[in-house]
Amino acid sequence: MRLLLVEDDRLLSESLTRTLERAGYSVDIAPSRQSAETLASQESYRVAVLDLGLPDGNGLDLLKLWRQQGQDFPVFILTARGNWQDKVNGLKAGADDYLAKPFQSEELLARLHAIIRRCEGRSDDMLTAGSFVLDENRQYLTLPDGTDHPLTGTEFRLLRCLMARPGRVFSKEQLIEQLYSLSDSPNENTIEAYVRRLRKVVGQNTIETRRGQGYTFNANA
Ligand code: CA
């Protein structure tokens, strides 16, 4: 799941990126308002984490611009300023949630999960497709026979993408876009290799190949 992290504090953005990547996000860092504006207009993000105090402008103005442009990905505001006016202004400008620095990364992850879940219309961290259940906290897959299977980070991200919309066909390019950040350089063979590995877990026909189109999760295979 692609995440845009807008944060000018390099130490914080690097440590947050490690935390977020472990939790299954593909993270692009924007250290300025301008770079965030450019990235958001070119890439497709599922969620953004936005610092308000940026070297070349205010994060709130950027958020207002995104909402005016119809960018509707959920936005999570991070800021050193913890007073109530900032929270109210952030929410009024179109933010979905808010956390004041310093914060615990567990709280950030839990709140991020919650806003994404709400956007997907779910009430818990379990993603279900047919008799398969993906536990987003533990990054485990429960198979129809009840056995748990641990997943690597990339396996988890790929399966999450497919299972979130069973029956929808994803091209290899779309999967690469959702699975990797701009700093990675995967190719279509990488996706093929991961699909082969996942098929050994979920069964050959559960991840269907649509010739010339891509892959789809068939929950009833
Ligand atoms: Ca800042």
Coordinates of C-alpha atoms and ligand atoms in Angstrom, one line a residue:
M1 CA 0.0 0.0 0.0
R2 CA 1.6 3.2 -1.1
L3 CA 2.0 5.9 1.6
L4 CA 3.3 9.4 1.1
L5 CA 5.3 10.7 4.1
V6 CA 5.6 14.5 4.1
E7 CA 8.2 15.3 6.7
D8 CA 11.3 17.6 6.6
D9 CA 13.0 16.1 9.8
R10 CA 15.3 13.5 8.2
L11 CA 15.9 11.5 11.3
L12 CA 12.2 11.2 12.0
S13 CA 11.3 10.4 8.4
E14 CA 13.9 7.7 8.2
S15 CA 12.9 6.0 11.4
L16 CA 9.2 6.3 10.5
T17 CA 9.8 4.8 7.1
R18 CA 11.4 1.7 8.7
T19 CA 8.4 1.4 11.1
L20 CA 5.9 1.9 8.3
E21 CA 7.7 -0.5 5.9
R22 CA 7.7 -3.2 8.6
A23 CA 3.9 -2.7 8.9
G24 CA 3.5 -3.3 5.1
Y25 CA 3.4 0.2 3.6
S26 CA 5.5 1.2 0.6
V27 CA 6.8 4.7 1.6
D28 CA 7.8 7.7 -0.5
I29 CA 9.3 10.6 1.5
A30 CA 8.6 14.2 0.6
P31 CA 10.8 16.6 2.6
S32 CA 9.1 19.8 1.4
R33 CA 5.7 21.1 0.4
Q34 CA 6.7 21.3 -3.3
S35 CA 8.0 17.7 -3.5
A36 CA 4.8 16.5 -1.8
E37 CA 2.6 18.4 -4.2
T38 CA 4.6 17.0 -7.2
L39 CA 4.5 13.4 -5.9
A40 CA 0.8 13.4 -5.1
S41 CA 0.0 14.7 -8.6
Q42 CA 2.1 11.9 -10.3
E43 CA 1.7 8.8 -8.1
S44 CA -1.3 7.1 -6.6
Y45 CA -1.2 6.9 -2.8
R46 CA -3.6 5.2 -0.5
V47 CA -2.8 7.4 2.4
A48 CA -0.6 10.4 3.4
V49 CA 1.1 11.3 6.7
L50 CA 1.6 15.1 6.7
D51 CA 3.8 17.3 8.9
L52 CA 2.4 20.8 9.2
G53 CA 5.6 22.8 9.6
L54 CA 7.5 22.4 6.3
P55 CA 10.5 24.5 5.1
D56 CA 8.7 25.9 2.1
G57 CA 5.2 26.3 3.4
N58 CA 2.4 25.1 5.6
G59 CA 1.1 21.5 5.4
L60 CA -2.4 22.8 6.1
D61 CA -2.4 24.8 2.8
L62 CA -1.2 21.7 0.9
L63 CA -4.0 19.7 2.5
K64 CA -6.6 22.3 1.5
L65 CA -5.1 22.3 -2.1
W66 CA -5.4 18.5 -2.3
R67 CA -9.0 18.6 -1.2
Q68 CA -9.8 21.4 -3.7
Q69 CA -8.2 19.3 -6.4
G70 CA -10.4 16.3 -5.4
Q71 CA -7.5 14.2 -4.0
D72 CA -9.4 12.1 -1.6
F73 CA -6.8 9.8 0.0
P74 CA -7.0 9.9 3.8
V75 CA -4.5 12.3 5.4
F76 CA -3.0 11.9 8.8
I77 CA -1.5 15.0 10.3
L78 CA 1.6 15.0 12.4
T79 CA 2.8 18.1 14.1
A80 CA 4.8 19.4 17.0
R81 CA 2.0 21.8 17.8
G82 CA -0.4 20.0 20.0
N83 CA -2.9 22.7 20.8
W84 CA -6.6 22.2 20.1
Q85 CA -6.9 25.0 17.5
D86 CA -4.4 23.2 15.3
K87 CA -6.3 20.0 15.6
V88 CA -9.6 21.7 14.7
N89 CA -8.0 23.5 11.8
G90 CA -6.5 20.3 10.5
L91 CA -9.7 18.4 10.6
K92 CA -11.6 21.3 9.1
A93 CA -9.1 21.4 6.2
G94 CA -9.9 17.8 5.4
A95 CA -7.6 15.7 7.6
D96 CA -8.9 12.3 8.8
D97 CA -6.9 12.1 12.0
Y98 CA -4.2 13.9 14.0
L99 CA -1.3 13.0 16.2
A100 CA 1.0 15.5 18.1
K101 CA 4.7 14.9 18.4
P102 CA 6.3 13.2 20.3
F103 CA 4.2 10.1 19.7
Q104 CA 4.5 6.3 20.0
S105 CA 4.9 4.6 16.6
E106 CA 2.4 1.9 17.8
E107 CA -0.3 4.6 18.2
L108 CA 0.5 6.0 14.7
L109 CA 0.2 2.5 13.2
A110 CA -3.0 1.7 15.0
R111 CA -4.6 5.0 14.0
L112 CA -3.4 4.6 10.4
H113 CA -4.9 1.1 10.2
A114 CA -8.1 2.6 11.6
I115 CA -8.5 5.3 9.0
I116 CA -7.7 2.9 6.1
R117 CA -10.2 0.4 7.5
R118 CA -12.9 3.1 7.7
C119 CA -12.1 4.0 4.1
E120 CA -12.5 0.4 3.1
G121 CA -15.7 0.0 5.1
R122 CA -14.4 -2.6 7.6
S123 CA -14.6 -2.8 11.3
D124 CA -11.4 -4.8 12.3
D125 CA -7.9 -5.6 11.1
M126 CA -9.0 -8.9 9.4
L127 CA -9.3 -8.8 5.6
T128 CA -11.5 -11.6 4.5
A129 CA -11.8 -13.0 0.9
G130 CA -13.8 -16.2 0.7
S131 CA -12.4 -18.5 3.4
F132 CA -9.0 -16.8 3.5
V133 CA -8.4 -14.3 6.3
L134 CA -5.5 -11.9 6.3
D135 CA -4.4 -10.6 9.7
E136 CA -3.0 -7.1 9.0
N137 CA -1.4 -6.7 12.5
R138 CA 0.5 -10.0 12.5
Q139 CA 0.9 -10.3 8.7
Y140 CA -0.4 -13.8 8.8
L141 CA -2.7 -15.6 6.4
T142 CA -5.3 -18.0 7.8
L143 CA -6.0 -20.7 5.2
P144 CA -9.5 -22.3 4.7
D145 CA -8.4 -25.3 6.7
G146 CA -7.6 -23.0 9.7
T147 CA -3.8 -23.1 9.6
D148 CA -1.9 -19.9 10.0
H149 CA 0.8 -19.0 7.5
P150 CA 3.4 -16.2 8.2
L151 CA 4.1 -13.9 5.2
T152 CA 7.2 -11.8 4.3
G153 CA 6.7 -8.1 3.8
T154 CA 6.3 -8.3 0.0
E155 CA 4.1 -11.4 0.1
F156 CA 1.9 -9.6 2.6
R157 CA 1.6 -6.4 0.5
L158 CA 0.9 -8.3 -2.7
L159 CA -1.7 -10.5 -1.1
R160 CA -3.3 -7.6 0.7
C161 CA -3.7 -5.7 -2.6
L162 CA -5.3 -8.7 -4.4
M163 CA -7.5 -9.8 -1.4
A164 CA -8.8 -6.2 -0.8
R165 CA -10.7 -6.5 -4.1
P166 CA -11.3 -10.2 -5.0
G167 CA -12.3 -10.6 -8.6
R168 CA -10.7 -7.4 -9.8
V169 CA -7.9 -7.8 -12.3
F170 CA -4.6 -6.1 -11.4
S171 CA -2.0 -5.6 -14.1
K172 CA 1.7 -6.2 -13.3
E173 CA 2.3 -2.5 -13.6
Q174 CA -0.5 -1.7 -11.1
L175 CA 0.9 -4.2 -8.6
I176 CA 4.4 -2.8 -8.9
E177 CA 2.9 0.7 -8.3
Q178 CA 1.1 -0.4 -5.2
L179 CA 3.8 -2.6 -3.8
Y180 CA 7.0 -0.6 -4.2
S181 CA 8.2 2.9 -3.4
L182 CA 10.0 5.1 -5.9
S183 CA 13.4 4.1 -4.4
D184 CA 12.9 0.4 -5.3
S185 CA 13.4 -0.9 -8.8
P186 CA 11.3 -4.0 -9.3
N187 CA 10.3 -5.4 -12.6
E188 CA 7.6 -7.6 -13.9
N189 CA 9.6 -10.8 -13.2
T190 CA 9.7 -9.8 -9.5
I191 CA 5.9 -9.8 -9.4
E192 CA 5.8 -13.2 -11.3
A193 CA 8.2 -14.7 -8.8
Y194 CA 6.1 -13.5 -5.8
V195 CA 2.9 -14.8 -7.4
R196 CA 4.5 -18.2 -7.8
R197 CA 5.5 -18.2 -4.1
L198 CA 2.0 -17.2 -3.0
R199 CA 0.3 -19.8 -5.2
K200 CA 2.2 -22.5 -3.2
V201 CA 0.4 -21.1 -0.1
V202 CA -3.1 -20.3 -1.3
G203 CA -3.4 -22.9 -4.2
Q204 CA -2.6 -22.6 -7.9
N205 CA -6.1 -21.4 -9.0
T206 CA -6.8 -18.9 -6.2
I207 CA -4.5 -16.4 -7.9
E208 CA -5.7 -16.5 -11.5
T209 CA -3.7 -15.3 -14.4
R210 CA -5.8 -13.4 -17.0
R211 CA -3.7 -13.6 -20.1
G212 CA -2.5 -10.1 -21.3
Q213 CA -4.3 -8.4 -18.4
G214 CA -2.8 -9.5 -15.1
Y215 CA -3.9 -11.3 -11.9
T216 CA -7.0 -11.7 -9.9
F217 CA -7.8 -13.2 -6.5
N218 CA -10.4 -15.9 -7.0
A219 CA -11.8 -16.6 -3.5
N220 CA -13.9 -19.5 -4.6
A221 CA -11.3 -21.5 -6.5
Ligands
CA1 CA 8.6 20.0 10.3

